[in-house]
Each structure stands twice: as structure tokens, then as C-alpha cells.
Amino acid sequence: MSRKTTNGTDGVEIGLYSIGKVHDRGVTDVQTSAQSDPAREVVDICRRLIQFDTSNYGDDPRSQERDAAEYVAGLMSDVGLDPELVESAPGRTSVFARVDGEDSNESALLLHGHLDVVPANADDWTHPPFAAEVHEDNGVPMVWGRGAIDMKDMDAMILSVVRDRVRSRRRPRRPLVISFLADEEAGGLFGSHWLVEHRPDLFEGVGVAIGEVGGFSFTVDDHLRLYLIEAAEKGISWMQLTADGRAGHGSMVNHENAVTRLAEAVARIGSHEFPVTMTATVEHFLVEVRSALGLPDDTPAEAVVARLGPIAPMIGATLRHSAAPTMLEAGYKTNVIPGSATAVIDGRFLPGRRDEFLATIDGLLGPDITRSTLVDDIALEVPFEGPVVDAMVRSLLEHDPQARAVPYTLSGGTDAKAFATLGIPGYGFAPLRLPPALAFADLFHGVDERVPVDALEFGARVLDRFLDLA
Ligand SMILES: [Zn+2]
């Protein structure tokens, strides 16, 4: 239960002691406090983290983060931090630690990563998904494996940076709460949502949070790289539709067929074109990107997005609500008309527009269809301004003079939604300078997930600088 913070005063001995311990754990580089390098361990830690198979199968005993959590806690205690392991259920383990800042009057910065990953089917992969091998891709050395960008990359950056700072006695400007969470990929019921409900004390004093999915680059040309920082997230509305009708023999004419009613409603929803709708973050994004690409100010949103190549699908989904039918269930015999039929819809709504979204859905349902909620989670939007944003922009620019930071909306959801319920605003900032041709958006939950070695090192250095400034 302890939540003791370290004062970093026993740095040298602990630093030297840590060498042996860390070596045992597979991190091969040796560092002394005289040679500060926040990127030194990032690749080794990322690879070791990927080797823990933390596949999340939802509420299933195979879903386990404990081994990875114990490894992470070991990396922190080795340098003198006092991590706490928190379990919401057996094996569903998160890790927390606090780090003192230069300015103890400042609110704390929460750095959060998740330890779980989505499952991977090894047969589909070029290199085994949990081996974390390093191979070249178009001449660029990359770490291959599930979690390489979602998000053991950022976990490793946080650990490499924080270990280096503690050992070299370089305090961050403001206090840190660093956390590595269970169960993000299944909605955080055993992770972030459980923690904010049962252990709000872990977040005491936190004023702002940094996590996934942002800070990655999109190359415009040799002189300009956009770095997309997440400042908003769409909300989640997963719903079940139920059609009721009159059961009967399949040979009879039946105008109250539940399957027909459901199919019509699903078709109306699935083919509905939600209109392009501006939110503050999308507006800001479009202004920046039009300017960066030299497009006229009146270039329509979809035409701007179409210019974004590999990330166009990811950004396109943030221009409007969406509602995708994903599951259907009805019937048990060819010649029996069932009395009811159900469908599941994956709905995503824009910040501030949940009621409008649901009203549209209800208008599309038609008679004899009822809607029930499976999952409902908030949308987020924070201003892209202020000292924390300035710190992100500056730390990027110092490490990439061609950088231009732009805010964007994430079409999915992250643990930031849970922290927002405690009033903690959050940004997605896991900095990666990526090769122009890498189809980054496809790597999330995709086959052959991989991260460039030098992008990991870049990210650690940017994050380290950010902690000086934020
Ligand atoms: Zn993730």
C-alpha cells in the first residue's frame, strides 16, 4: 500500500547496484550515473516487454499482465523508486510509482502506458509476434512484435527515461505519477476504470496526463514533418438492437418477420452517411494541415484528409460520427421464423455530440426495434494550448527541426477516458519519428506490428526533454 516517493539522494550506489540486476533481466547495456542517456535502454526494454505475452482475451483466465508488471516494477525498484503493484483480479496487474519533481508546488504529470496487447496469430506474421526480433524493413532496423507500437514502445520510453533521470539525479520539472496498466485493450474494466473507482488515491495531485496515441510523424516532404498530438477522442457507443416479430412456420407469409425487420434497420444504419461535422480539434487540425500542405483555405475537409496517405483512414474517421454493424444473431432452424433477432452496432460519436448521434440512430431504427446499451464511454476534447502543449511542441522541435505539431482527434478510445472521470485532462504523446513510407495506422492491432529502433530512441529523447519543460 505504500506510495512513498523517492528523493533520489542515494543515486550512485543504487545506480551501480542496478547494473547487475538489470543485466539479469536481459537489459544488456550498462550505464553509470556519469553517462546520462535517456534512450540507452529503450530498445532492450521494449523487446523484453514484447516477449511477455500479455494478450488480452477479455474476461478470460488467459489474460494476464502480472509477469510483465513484476518486470516493470523490478526496473523501477532497481533504481530506488518504490513501485506499487495493484491487482484488480488475479493476474490483472497494474504498476504505479511516484517521482519527485523540481517544483513540488506543481501538480503531478501522469505518464501512463498499458501492458496488455491484442492477441496475434503467429501464422500470419513475417517474424514471430512475441520474439521481439530486430530485422530491417526497407533498410530500417525495426523491432517486430505485438505491442511494438501499441504500446510497449511508450512503456519502454517511460522506463528508460525515468531510470536514467533517477540515476543521473535529473528531476523532472513537475512531480510524476508513472503507471503501467492492465486491460486497456478490453476497455480497462480490470485496469484504468477499476483503478479510478477503487484507488483514486493513486491519482492524487495529478493535474494532466500523457499517454497513447499521438506524437507520431507524418512526412510531408524533406523539410516538413507533421507530428500529430492527440487532443480529443471520439466517444464509444456500443449497442444491441433487438427486433421483435411474430414467430411462425417458415412456409407461411409473415409480414412481422423479426429477421426482416432487423435486417432493414441494420442496413439503414450501416449505409447511413453521417455528415462531416467540425469540432474544435478537427478545425484546428485542418487549418494547420492546409497551411502545411500549401492548400487553399477553403479546401474541403475530405480533400485535405485524402492527402494524408497512410494515415488518411485514421483521420477520416474523425470528421463524422460512425455506426458500423458488427454482429448478427437470429434463428435456429431453416423453416422456423424466430420471434426476435439481434444485432450489435459499434458506434463512435464526436466530442460534445452524443445526444445528436443517438437521436440519429433512433431515427434510423424504425418501428419494432429496441436499442440497448452495451458500452457507453465519453468523448474527450482538451484545448491545444498552454504550458504542457508548449513543452510537447518545443521538445519535438529541439530533436527534429522539421517538426510541426498539430492536434488531432483519435477515432478510438484509450485509458485517458477513465482519467477524465477524475477531472484529469490528457494528451496522446508517445513521440515517434517514422520513415515516410511506413503505414503506421495499419500497424495498430495489425499483422507485422513493428517500430523502428531509431524511432524508439528519438521518442525517449523527446520525452526526456519534455519532462524538463512540462
Ligand atoms: Zn493502446
Coordinates of C-alpha atoms and ligand atoms in Angstrom, one line a residue:
M1 CA 0.0 0.0 0.0
S2 CA 3.0 2.3 0.3
R3 CA 3.1 5.2 -2.1
K4 CA 6.4 6.6 -0.9
T5 CA 8.2 8.9 -3.3
T6 CA 11.9 8.7 -3.8
N7 CA 14.1 11.7 -3.2
G8 CA 16.8 10.3 -5.4
T9 CA 19.6 11.0 -2.9
D10 CA 21.0 7.5 -3.0
G11 CA 21.5 7.6 -6.7
V12 CA 25.1 6.4 -7.3
E13 CA 25.0 3.2 -5.2
I14 CA 21.6 2.3 -6.5
G15 CA 22.6 3.1 -10.0
L16 CA 25.6 0.7 -9.8
Y17 CA 23.6 -1.9 -8.0
S18 CA 21.1 -1.8 -10.7
I19 CA 23.6 -2.8 -13.4
G20 CA 23.8 -6.4 -12.2
K21 CA 20.1 -6.7 -11.6
V22 CA 19.2 -5.2 -14.9
H23 CA 21.6 -7.4 -16.7
D24 CA 19.9 -10.4 -15.2
R25 CA 16.7 -9.2 -16.6
G26 CA 18.0 -9.1 -20.1
V27 CA 18.8 -5.4 -20.4
T28 CA 22.4 -5.6 -21.7
D29 CA 23.5 -2.0 -21.8
V30 CA 25.5 -0.8 -18.8
Q31 CA 25.1 2.8 -17.6
T32 CA 26.7 4.8 -14.9
S33 CA 25.4 7.9 -13.5
A34 CA 28.1 9.9 -15.2
Q35 CA 26.8 9.0 -18.6
S36 CA 23.2 10.1 -18.8
D37 CA 21.4 8.8 -21.9
P38 CA 17.6 8.6 -21.7
A39 CA 17.5 6.4 -24.8
R40 CA 20.1 3.9 -23.8
E41 CA 17.8 1.2 -22.5
V42 CA 14.7 1.9 -24.6
V43 CA 15.2 -0.8 -27.2
D44 CA 16.1 -3.5 -24.8
I45 CA 13.3 -2.8 -22.5
C46 CA 10.8 -2.6 -25.4
R47 CA 12.0 -6.0 -26.7
R48 CA 11.8 -7.6 -23.3
L49 CA 8.3 -6.3 -22.7
I50 CA 7.1 -7.7 -26.1
Q51 CA 8.4 -11.1 -25.0
F52 CA 5.9 -11.2 -22.2
D53 CA 2.7 -12.4 -24.0
T54 CA 0.2 -10.1 -22.4
S55 CA -2.6 -10.9 -24.9
N56 CA -5.9 -9.6 -23.7
Y57 CA -8.8 -12.1 -24.4
G58 CA -11.2 -10.0 -22.3
D59 CA -12.6 -11.7 -19.2
D60 CA -10.7 -14.9 -19.7
P61 CA -8.1 -16.5 -17.5
R62 CA -5.5 -16.3 -20.3
S63 CA -5.5 -12.5 -19.9
Q64 CA -2.6 -11.8 -17.6
E65 CA -0.3 -8.8 -17.1
R66 CA 1.3 -9.9 -13.8
D67 CA 4.7 -11.2 -15.2
A68 CA 5.2 -8.0 -17.2
A69 CA 4.1 -5.9 -14.3
E70 CA 6.7 -7.5 -12.0
Y71 CA 9.4 -7.0 -14.6
V72 CA 8.4 -3.3 -14.8
A73 CA 8.3 -2.9 -11.0
G74 CA 11.8 -4.5 -10.8
L75 CA 13.1 -2.0 -13.3
M76 CA 11.8 0.8 -11.1
S77 CA 12.9 -0.6 -7.7
D78 CA 16.3 -1.2 -9.1
V79 CA 16.9 2.5 -9.4
G80 CA 15.4 3.2 -6.0
L81 CA 11.8 4.0 -6.9
D82 CA 9.1 2.5 -4.8
P83 CA 6.6 0.9 -7.2
E84 CA 3.3 -0.5 -6.1
L85 CA 1.6 -3.4 -7.8
V86 CA -2.1 -3.2 -7.9
E87 CA -4.3 -6.1 -8.8
S88 CA -8.0 -5.8 -9.7
A89 CA -8.3 -9.6 -10.2
P90 CA -5.8 -12.4 -10.1
G91 CA -3.1 -11.7 -12.6
R92 CA -4.7 -8.4 -13.8
T93 CA -1.8 -6.3 -12.5
S94 CA -1.0 -2.6 -12.9
V95 CA 2.1 -0.8 -11.6
F96 CA 2.4 2.7 -10.1
A97 CA 5.3 4.8 -8.9
R98 CA 5.8 8.4 -8.0
V99 CA 8.9 10.5 -8.8
D100 CA 9.7 13.9 -7.2
G101 CA 9.8 17.0 -9.3
E102 CA 11.9 20.1 -9.1
D103 CA 8.8 22.1 -8.3
S104 CA 6.9 20.4 -5.6
N105 CA 4.1 23.0 -5.8
E106 CA 3.2 21.9 -9.3
S107 CA 0.5 19.4 -9.9
A108 CA 1.8 16.0 -10.9
L109 CA 2.1 14.7 -14.5
L110 CA 0.6 11.3 -15.1
L111 CA 2.6 9.2 -17.6
H112 CA 0.5 6.2 -18.5
G113 CA 1.0 3.1 -20.7
H114 CA -0.8 -0.2 -20.9
L115 CA 0.9 -3.5 -20.5
D116 CA -1.7 -5.7 -22.4
V117 CA -1.8 -6.2 -26.1
V118 CA -4.4 -7.6 -28.5
P119 CA -3.8 -11.3 -29.5
A120 CA -1.7 -12.2 -32.5
N121 CA -1.9 -15.2 -34.8
A122 CA 1.7 -16.2 -35.3
D123 CA 1.0 -17.9 -38.7
D124 CA 0.1 -14.6 -40.3
W125 CA 3.4 -12.9 -39.2
T126 CA 6.7 -12.5 -41.0
H127 CA 8.5 -12.7 -37.7
P128 CA 7.1 -14.3 -34.5
P129 CA 4.9 -11.8 -32.7
F130 CA 6.3 -12.4 -29.2
A131 CA 10.0 -12.9 -30.1
A132 CA 10.8 -9.1 -30.5
E133 CA 13.4 -9.8 -33.2
V134 CA 15.2 -6.9 -34.9
H135 CA 15.0 -7.0 -38.7
E136 CA 15.4 -4.5 -41.4
D137 CA 12.3 -3.2 -43.2
N138 CA 13.2 -1.1 -46.3
G139 CA 16.7 -0.7 -44.9
V140 CA 15.4 0.5 -41.5
P141 CA 16.1 -1.7 -38.4
M142 CA 12.9 -2.4 -36.6
V143 CA 11.7 -4.3 -33.5
W144 CA 9.0 -6.7 -34.7
G145 CA 6.3 -7.9 -32.3
R146 CA 2.8 -7.4 -30.9
G147 CA 2.9 -4.2 -28.8
A148 CA 5.7 -2.6 -30.7
I149 CA 3.6 0.5 -31.2
D150 CA 0.6 -0.3 -29.0
M151 CA 2.1 0.4 -26.7
K152 CA 5.2 -1.3 -25.3
D153 CA 7.2 1.3 -27.2
M154 CA 5.9 4.1 -24.9
D155 CA 6.2 1.9 -21.8
A156 CA 9.8 1.4 -22.7
M157 CA 10.4 5.1 -23.3
I158 CA 8.9 6.0 -19.9
L159 CA 11.0 3.3 -18.2
S160 CA 14.3 4.2 -20.0
V161 CA 13.8 7.9 -19.4
V162 CA 12.8 7.7 -15.7
R163 CA 15.5 5.2 -14.9
D164 CA 18.1 7.5 -16.5
R165 CA 16.8 10.5 -14.7
V166 CA 16.7 8.9 -11.3
R167 CA 20.2 7.5 -11.7
S168 CA 21.7 10.8 -13.0
R169 CA 19.7 12.8 -10.4
R170 CA 17.9 14.9 -13.0
R171 CA 14.5 15.6 -11.6
P172 CA 11.6 16.3 -13.9
R173 CA 10.2 19.8 -13.6
R174 CA 7.0 18.6 -12.0
P175 CA 6.3 15.5 -9.9
L176 CA 5.4 12.4 -11.9
V177 CA 3.0 9.6 -11.4
I178 CA 4.1 6.8 -13.7
S179 CA 1.7 3.9 -14.4
F180 CA 1.6 0.8 -16.5
L181 CA -1.9 -0.5 -16.7
A182 CA -3.8 -3.8 -17.2
D183 CA -6.6 -4.4 -19.6
E184 CA -6.7 -1.3 -21.9
E185 CA -7.5 -3.4 -24.9
A186 CA -10.7 -4.7 -23.4
G187 CA -11.9 -1.4 -22.1
G188 CA -10.0 -1.0 -18.9
L189 CA -12.5 -2.8 -16.7
F190 CA -9.6 -4.5 -14.9
G191 CA -7.3 -1.5 -15.4
S192 CA -8.0 2.2 -15.6
H193 CA -11.7 2.1 -14.9
W194 CA -11.2 -0.2 -11.9
L195 CA -8.3 1.9 -10.6
V196 CA -10.1 5.3 -10.8
E197 CA -13.1 3.8 -9.0
H198 CA -11.3 1.7 -6.3
R199 CA -7.9 3.5 -6.0
P200 CA -8.4 7.2 -6.7
D201 CA -5.6 7.9 -4.2
L202 CA -3.2 6.7 -6.8
F203 CA -4.0 9.8 -8.9
E204 CA -4.0 12.3 -6.0
G205 CA -2.4 15.6 -7.1
V206 CA -2.4 14.7 -10.8
G207 CA -3.1 17.8 -13.0
V208 CA -2.5 16.4 -16.5
A209 CA -1.9 13.1 -18.2
I210 CA 0.2 11.9 -21.2
G211 CA -0.4 8.5 -22.9
E212 CA -1.1 7.0 -26.3
V213 CA -1.9 7.6 -29.3
G214 CA -0.1 10.6 -30.6
G215 CA 3.3 12.3 -31.2
F216 CA 4.0 10.2 -34.3
S217 CA 5.2 11.9 -37.5
F218 CA 3.7 12.2 -41.0
T219 CA 6.3 13.3 -43.5
V220 CA 5.1 16.0 -45.9
D221 CA 8.5 16.4 -47.6
D222 CA 12.2 16.7 -46.7
H223 CA 11.5 20.0 -44.9
L224 CA 8.4 19.2 -43.0
R225 CA 7.1 16.5 -40.7
L226 CA 3.8 16.9 -39.0
Y227 CA 3.6 15.4 -35.5
L228 CA 0.1 14.5 -34.6
I229 CA -0.7 15.1 -30.9
E230 CA -3.9 13.6 -29.7
A231 CA -6.1 16.3 -28.1
A232 CA -9.5 14.6 -28.5
E233 CA -11.1 11.2 -28.6
K234 CA -14.4 10.1 -30.1
G235 CA -16.9 8.6 -27.7
I236 CA -17.9 5.0 -27.7
S237 CA -21.5 3.8 -28.1
W238 CA -21.7 0.0 -28.5
M239 CA -25.3 -1.0 -28.7
Q240 CA -27.5 -4.0 -29.3
L241 CA -30.6 -3.8 -31.5
T242 CA -33.4 -6.2 -30.9
A243 CA -36.2 -6.8 -33.4
D244 CA -39.4 -8.4 -32.2
G245 CA -41.8 -10.0 -34.5
R246 CA -44.3 -12.9 -34.8
A247 CA -42.8 -16.4 -34.7
G248 CA -44.1 -19.0 -37.1
H249 CA -43.6 -21.6 -39.8
G250 CA -41.1 -20.6 -42.5
S251 CA -43.6 -21.7 -45.2
M252 CA -46.2 -19.1 -44.2
V253 CA -46.4 -15.4 -45.4
N254 CA -45.3 -13.3 -42.4
H255 CA -45.2 -9.5 -42.5
E256 CA -44.0 -9.4 -38.9
N257 CA -40.7 -11.3 -39.5
A258 CA -38.1 -10.2 -36.9
V259 CA -35.2 -11.1 -39.2
T260 CA -36.6 -8.9 -42.0
R261 CA -37.2 -6.0 -39.6
L262 CA -33.7 -6.3 -38.1
A263 CA -32.0 -6.6 -41.5
E264 CA -33.8 -3.4 -42.7
A265 CA -32.7 -1.5 -39.6
V266 CA -29.1 -2.7 -39.8
A267 CA -29.0 -1.8 -43.5
R268 CA -30.3 1.7 -42.8
I269 CA -27.7 2.3 -40.1
G270 CA -24.8 0.7 -41.9
S271 CA -25.3 2.7 -45.1
H272 CA -26.2 6.0 -43.4
E273 CA -23.8 8.8 -44.3
F274 CA -23.2 10.9 -41.3
P275 CA -22.3 14.5 -42.4
V276 CA -18.9 16.0 -41.9
T277 CA -19.1 17.9 -38.6
M278 CA -16.4 20.3 -37.3
T279 CA -15.2 20.0 -33.8
A280 CA -12.6 22.4 -32.3
T281 CA -9.8 19.9 -32.7
V282 CA -10.7 18.9 -36.2
E283 CA -11.0 22.5 -37.2
H284 CA -7.6 23.3 -35.8
F285 CA -6.1 20.2 -37.4
L286 CA -7.5 21.2 -40.8
V287 CA -6.2 24.8 -40.6
E288 CA -2.7 23.5 -39.7
V289 CA -2.6 20.8 -42.4
R290 CA -4.0 23.1 -45.2
S291 CA -1.2 25.5 -44.3
A292 CA 1.5 22.8 -44.1
L293 CA 0.5 21.3 -47.5
G294 CA 0.0 24.7 -49.1
L295 CA -3.7 24.1 -49.8
P296 CA -6.2 26.9 -50.2
D297 CA -8.1 27.8 -47.0
D298 CA -11.4 26.6 -48.5
T299 CA -10.2 23.1 -49.3
P300 CA -12.9 20.8 -48.1
A301 CA -12.1 18.6 -45.1
E302 CA -12.3 15.3 -47.0
A303 CA -10.0 16.6 -49.7
V304 CA -7.4 17.6 -47.1
V305 CA -7.6 14.2 -45.4
A306 CA -7.2 12.4 -48.8
R307 CA -3.7 14.0 -49.0
L308 CA -2.6 12.2 -45.8
G309 CA -1.7 8.9 -47.4
P310 CA -1.2 6.1 -44.9
I311 CA -3.0 7.9 -42.0
A312 CA -6.0 9.1 -44.1
P313 CA -8.3 6.4 -42.9
M314 CA -7.4 7.1 -39.3
I315 CA -8.1 10.9 -39.7
G316 CA -11.1 10.4 -42.0
A317 CA -13.0 8.7 -39.2
T318 CA -12.7 11.8 -37.0
L319 CA -14.7 14.0 -39.4
R320 CA -18.0 12.5 -38.5
H321 CA -19.9 10.1 -36.3
S322 CA -19.8 6.4 -37.4
A323 CA -22.0 3.4 -36.7
A324 CA -20.8 0.0 -38.0
P325 CA -22.9 -3.1 -37.8
T326 CA -20.6 -5.8 -36.5
M327 CA -22.7 -8.8 -35.2
L328 CA -26.0 -10.5 -36.1
E329 CA -27.9 -13.3 -34.4
A330 CA -31.2 -14.9 -35.1
G331 CA -33.0 -18.1 -35.7
Y332 CA -32.2 -21.8 -35.1
K333 CA -33.9 -23.7 -37.9
T334 CA -34.4 -23.2 -41.7
N335 CA -38.2 -23.5 -41.6
V336 CA -38.8 -21.6 -38.3
I337 CA -39.3 -17.8 -38.3
P338 CA -37.9 -16.7 -34.9
G339 CA -39.8 -14.3 -32.7
S340 CA -36.8 -12.0 -32.3
A341 CA -33.4 -11.1 -33.8
T342 CA -30.5 -9.1 -32.6
A343 CA -27.6 -7.1 -34.0
V344 CA -24.6 -5.3 -32.5
I345 CA -23.5 -1.8 -33.7
D346 CA -20.1 -0.2 -33.0
G347 CA -21.0 3.5 -32.7
R348 CA -18.4 6.3 -32.3
F349 CA -19.6 9.8 -31.7
L350 CA -17.8 13.2 -31.9
P351 CA -16.9 15.2 -28.7
G352 CA -19.9 17.1 -27.4
R353 CA -22.4 15.4 -29.8
R354 CA -23.5 12.2 -28.1
D355 CA -27.2 13.1 -27.9
E356 CA -27.3 14.2 -31.6
F357 CA -25.6 10.9 -32.5
L358 CA -28.1 8.7 -30.6
A359 CA -31.1 10.7 -31.9
T360 CA -29.9 10.0 -35.5
I361 CA -29.6 6.3 -34.6
D362 CA -33.1 6.2 -33.1
G363 CA -34.5 7.8 -36.2
L364 CA -32.9 5.1 -38.3
L365 CA -34.1 2.2 -36.2
G366 CA -37.7 2.2 -37.3
P367 CA -40.7 0.6 -35.6
D368 CA -40.4 -2.6 -33.6
I369 CA -36.7 -2.3 -33.0
T370 CA -35.4 -1.5 -29.5
R371 CA -31.9 -0.3 -28.7
S372 CA -30.0 -1.2 -25.5
T373 CA -26.5 0.0 -24.4
L374 CA -23.6 -2.4 -24.3
V375 CA -20.8 0.1 -23.7
D376 CA -21.1 3.8 -23.4
D377 CA -17.9 5.8 -22.9
I378 CA -17.3 9.5 -23.1
A379 CA -15.7 11.5 -25.8
L380 CA -12.8 13.8 -24.9
E381 CA -11.5 17.2 -26.1
V382 CA -8.9 19.3 -24.4
P383 CA -7.5 22.7 -25.6
F384 CA -4.4 22.5 -27.7
E385 CA -2.7 25.3 -25.8
G386 CA -0.9 26.1 -22.6
P387 CA 2.4 25.1 -21.0
V388 CA 2.1 21.3 -21.4
V389 CA 1.3 21.7 -25.1
D390 CA 4.2 24.2 -25.4
A391 CA 6.5 21.7 -23.8
M392 CA 5.5 19.0 -26.3
V393 CA 6.0 21.3 -29.3
R394 CA 9.4 22.6 -28.0
S395 CA 10.7 19.1 -27.1
L396 CA 9.8 17.9 -30.6
L397 CA 11.4 20.9 -32.3
E398 CA 14.6 20.5 -30.4
H399 CA 15.0 17.0 -31.7
D400 CA 13.5 17.5 -35.2
P401 CA 13.9 21.0 -36.6
Q402 CA 11.5 20.0 -39.4
A403 CA 8.7 19.2 -36.9
R404 CA 5.3 20.9 -36.8
A405 CA 3.0 19.8 -34.1
V406 CA -0.7 19.6 -34.9
P407 CA -3.6 18.5 -32.7
Y408 CA -5.8 15.6 -33.9
T409 CA -8.8 13.6 -32.8
L410 CA -8.4 9.8 -32.2
S411 CA -11.2 7.8 -33.6
G412 CA -10.8 5.1 -31.0
G413 CA -10.6 5.2 -27.2
T414 CA -7.8 5.0 -24.6
D415 CA -7.3 4.9 -20.8
A416 CA -7.5 8.7 -21.0
K417 CA -11.3 8.4 -20.8
A418 CA -11.1 6.8 -17.4
F419 CA -8.7 9.5 -16.1
A420 CA -11.0 12.2 -17.4
T421 CA -13.7 11.0 -15.0
L422 CA -11.3 12.2 -12.2
G423 CA -11.1 15.6 -14.0
I424 CA -7.6 14.9 -15.4
P425 CA -7.2 16.3 -18.9
G426 CA -5.0 14.1 -21.2
Y427 CA -3.0 14.2 -24.4
G428 CA -1.7 11.4 -26.6
F429 CA 2.1 12.0 -26.9
A430 CA 4.2 8.9 -27.5
P431 CA 6.8 10.6 -29.8
L432 CA 8.0 8.6 -32.8
R433 CA 9.8 9.9 -35.8
L434 CA 8.7 7.5 -38.5
P435 CA 10.0 6.6 -42.0
P436 CA 7.8 8.3 -44.7
A437 CA 6.6 5.0 -46.2
L438 CA 5.6 3.2 -43.0
A439 CA 1.9 2.5 -42.9
F440 CA 1.7 3.4 -39.3
A441 CA -2.1 3.4 -38.9
D442 CA -2.3 -0.2 -40.2
L443 CA 0.1 -1.4 -37.5
F444 CA -2.3 -0.9 -34.6
H445 CA -3.7 -4.3 -33.9
G446 CA -2.3 -5.3 -37.3
V447 CA -0.1 -8.1 -38.6
D448 CA 3.7 -7.4 -38.5
E449 CA 3.4 -4.7 -35.9
R450 CA 6.9 -3.1 -35.7
V451 CA 8.7 0.0 -34.6
P452 CA 11.9 1.5 -35.9
V453 CA 14.8 1.2 -33.5
D454 CA 15.8 4.9 -34.1
A455 CA 12.2 6.0 -33.5
L456 CA 12.3 4.4 -30.1
E457 CA 15.5 6.3 -29.3
F458 CA 14.1 9.5 -30.7
G459 CA 10.9 9.1 -28.6
A460 CA 12.9 8.6 -25.4
R461 CA 15.0 11.7 -26.0
V462 CA 11.9 13.8 -26.8
L463 CA 10.1 12.5 -23.8
D464 CA 13.1 13.2 -21.6
R465 CA 13.3 16.8 -22.8
F466 CA 9.5 17.1 -22.3
L467 CA 9.9 16.3 -18.7
D468 CA 12.3 19.2 -18.3
L469 CA 9.8 21.6 -19.8
A470 CA 6.3 20.3 -18.9
Ligands
ZN1 ZN -3.1 1.0 -27.0

